[in-house]
Short mmCIF file of C-alpha atoms in Angstrom, two decimals:
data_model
loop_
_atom_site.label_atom_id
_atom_site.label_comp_id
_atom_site.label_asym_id
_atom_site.label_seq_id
_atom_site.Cartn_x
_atom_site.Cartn_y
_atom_site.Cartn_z
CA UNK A 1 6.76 16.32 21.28
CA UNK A 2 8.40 17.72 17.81
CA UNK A 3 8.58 20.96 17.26
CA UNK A 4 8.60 20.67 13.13
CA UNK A 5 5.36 18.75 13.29
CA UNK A 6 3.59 20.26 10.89
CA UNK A 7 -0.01 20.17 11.21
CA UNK A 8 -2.59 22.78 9.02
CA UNK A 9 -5.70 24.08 11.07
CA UNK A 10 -8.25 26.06 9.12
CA UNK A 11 -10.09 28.02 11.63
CA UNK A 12 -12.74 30.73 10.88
CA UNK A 13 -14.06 32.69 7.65
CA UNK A 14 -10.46 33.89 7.40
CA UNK A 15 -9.20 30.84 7.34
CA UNK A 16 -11.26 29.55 4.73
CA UNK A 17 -10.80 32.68 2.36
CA UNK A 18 -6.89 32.02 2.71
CA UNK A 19 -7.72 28.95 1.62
CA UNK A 20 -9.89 29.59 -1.19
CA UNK A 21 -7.82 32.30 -2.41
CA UNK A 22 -4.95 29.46 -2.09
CA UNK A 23 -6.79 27.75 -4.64
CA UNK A 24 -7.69 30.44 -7.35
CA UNK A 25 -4.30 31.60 -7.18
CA UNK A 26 -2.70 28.09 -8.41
CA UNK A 27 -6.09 27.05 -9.96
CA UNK A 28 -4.89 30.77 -12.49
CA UNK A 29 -1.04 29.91 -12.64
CA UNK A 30 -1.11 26.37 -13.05
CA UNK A 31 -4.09 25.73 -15.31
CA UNK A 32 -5.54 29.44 -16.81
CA UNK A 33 -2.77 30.94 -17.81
CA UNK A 34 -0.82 28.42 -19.48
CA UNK A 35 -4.23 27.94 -21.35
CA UNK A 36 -4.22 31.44 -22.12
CA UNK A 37 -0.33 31.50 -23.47
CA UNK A 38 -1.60 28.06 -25.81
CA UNK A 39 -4.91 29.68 -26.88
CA UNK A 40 -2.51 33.05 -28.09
CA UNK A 41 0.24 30.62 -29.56
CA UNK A 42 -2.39 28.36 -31.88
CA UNK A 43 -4.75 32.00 -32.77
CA UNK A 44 -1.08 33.00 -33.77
CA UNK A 45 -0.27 29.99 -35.88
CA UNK A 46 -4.36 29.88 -37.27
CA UNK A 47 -4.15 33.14 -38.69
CA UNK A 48 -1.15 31.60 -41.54
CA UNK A 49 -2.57 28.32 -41.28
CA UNK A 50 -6.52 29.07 -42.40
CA UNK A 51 -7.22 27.19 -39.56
CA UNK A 52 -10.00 28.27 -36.93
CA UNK A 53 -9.58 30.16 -33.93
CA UNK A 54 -9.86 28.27 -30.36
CA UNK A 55 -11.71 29.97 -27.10
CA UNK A 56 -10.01 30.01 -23.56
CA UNK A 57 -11.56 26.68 -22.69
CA UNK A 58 -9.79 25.02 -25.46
CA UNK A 59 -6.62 26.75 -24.58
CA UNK A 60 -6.72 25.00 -21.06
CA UNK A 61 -8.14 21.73 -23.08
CA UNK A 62 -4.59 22.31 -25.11
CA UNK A 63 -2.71 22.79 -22.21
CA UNK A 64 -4.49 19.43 -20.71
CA UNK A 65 -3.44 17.51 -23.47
CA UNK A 66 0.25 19.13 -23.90
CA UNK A 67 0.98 18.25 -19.93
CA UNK A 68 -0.68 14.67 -20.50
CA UNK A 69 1.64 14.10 -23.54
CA UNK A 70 4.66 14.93 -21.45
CA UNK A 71 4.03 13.01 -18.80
CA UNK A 72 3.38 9.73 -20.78
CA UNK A 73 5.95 10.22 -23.45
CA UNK A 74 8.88 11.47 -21.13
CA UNK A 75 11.56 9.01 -20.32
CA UNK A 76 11.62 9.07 -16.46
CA UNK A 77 8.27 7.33 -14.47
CA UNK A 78 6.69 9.79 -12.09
CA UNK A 79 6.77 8.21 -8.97
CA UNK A 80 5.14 8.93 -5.81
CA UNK A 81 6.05 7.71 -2.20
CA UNK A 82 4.11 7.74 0.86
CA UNK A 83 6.51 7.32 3.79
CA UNK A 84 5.23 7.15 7.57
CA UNK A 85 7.03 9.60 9.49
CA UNK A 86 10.17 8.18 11.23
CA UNK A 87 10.72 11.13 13.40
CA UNK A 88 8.35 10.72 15.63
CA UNK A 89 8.69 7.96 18.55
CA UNK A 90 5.44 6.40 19.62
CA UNK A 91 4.51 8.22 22.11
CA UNK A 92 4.81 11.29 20.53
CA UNK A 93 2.22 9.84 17.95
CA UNK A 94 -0.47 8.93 20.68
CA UNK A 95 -0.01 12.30 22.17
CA UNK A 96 -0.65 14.23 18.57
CA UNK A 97 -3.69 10.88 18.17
CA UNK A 98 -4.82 12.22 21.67
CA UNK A 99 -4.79 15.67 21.04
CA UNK A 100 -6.77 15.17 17.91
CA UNK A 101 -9.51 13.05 19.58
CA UNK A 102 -9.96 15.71 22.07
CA UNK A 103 -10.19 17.82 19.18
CA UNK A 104 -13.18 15.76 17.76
CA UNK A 105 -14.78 15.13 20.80
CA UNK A 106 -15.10 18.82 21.29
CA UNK A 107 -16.30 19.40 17.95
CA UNK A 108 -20.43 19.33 17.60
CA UNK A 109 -20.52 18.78 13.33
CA UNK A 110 -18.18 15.45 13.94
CA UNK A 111 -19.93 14.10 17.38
CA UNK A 112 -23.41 14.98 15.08
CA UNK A 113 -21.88 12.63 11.98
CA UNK A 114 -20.82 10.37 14.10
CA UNK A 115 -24.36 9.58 16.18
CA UNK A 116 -25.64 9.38 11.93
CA UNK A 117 -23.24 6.57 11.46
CA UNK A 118 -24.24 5.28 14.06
CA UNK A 119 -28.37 5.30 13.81
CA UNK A 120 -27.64 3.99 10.20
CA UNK A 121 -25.49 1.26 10.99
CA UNK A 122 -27.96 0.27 13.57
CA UNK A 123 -31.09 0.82 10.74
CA UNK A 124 -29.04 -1.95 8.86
CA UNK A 125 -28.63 -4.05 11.47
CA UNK A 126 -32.16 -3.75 11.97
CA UNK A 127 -33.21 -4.91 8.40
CA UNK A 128 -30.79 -7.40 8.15
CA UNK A 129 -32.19 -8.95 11.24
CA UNK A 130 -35.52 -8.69 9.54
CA UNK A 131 -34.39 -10.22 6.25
CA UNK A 132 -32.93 -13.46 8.46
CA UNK A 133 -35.85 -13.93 10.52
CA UNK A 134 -38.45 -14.19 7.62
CA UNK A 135 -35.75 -16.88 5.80
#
């Protein structure tokens, strides 16, 4: 098997707090303070202009619409490619397709979701059996 395969486990309350944390952190550099910077730029600019004053919320709303406008108006398409991975030989994949099965059969939450499919998809079965018989 690979060695670079890169695979993400979450495991644990720690895990999850990385992961939230993951998310404020870019959530506040990506989206709340370049609404910030905006809000402070057009406050700036309304103070000369007799214009009103915006809130945070239309700051990030300003930002939204700035990033929007720069992505349909720039020259070059954004494109986005989803390869398969070539690195991997097949029976490399069925090991990692094994492993994860195991995985799943281990877990109790997925086995439990799984035996609700199921018991649904047989409760529709059920009915549309029903429906036939009385046409």
């Amino acid at each position: 098997m690979k060695k670079n395969l890169n695979i993400i486990q979450i495991r644990g309350v720690k895990g999850l707090i990385l992961v939230g944390m993951l998310i404020c952190c870019l959530a506040a550099g990506f989206i709340a303070f370049p609404g910030w910077v905006a809000m402070h730029i057009w406050n700036f600019t309304a103070a000369y202009l007799e214009i009103p004053a915006i809130g945070l919320i239309q700051g990030i709303l300003l930002w939204g619409i700035i990033v929007a406008s720069y992505f349909t108006f720039r020259k070059e398409k954004l494109v986005v490619c989803m390869k398969s991975s070539q690195g991997l030989s097949e029976e490399e994949l069925k090991t990692v397709f094994a492993d994860i099965k195991k995985q799943a059969a281990d877990d109790k939450i997925i086995q439990a979701m799984l035996k609700a499919r199921e018991a649904e998809l047989k409760t529709k079965e059920a009915e549309e059996n029903k429906t036939e018989d009385k046409l």
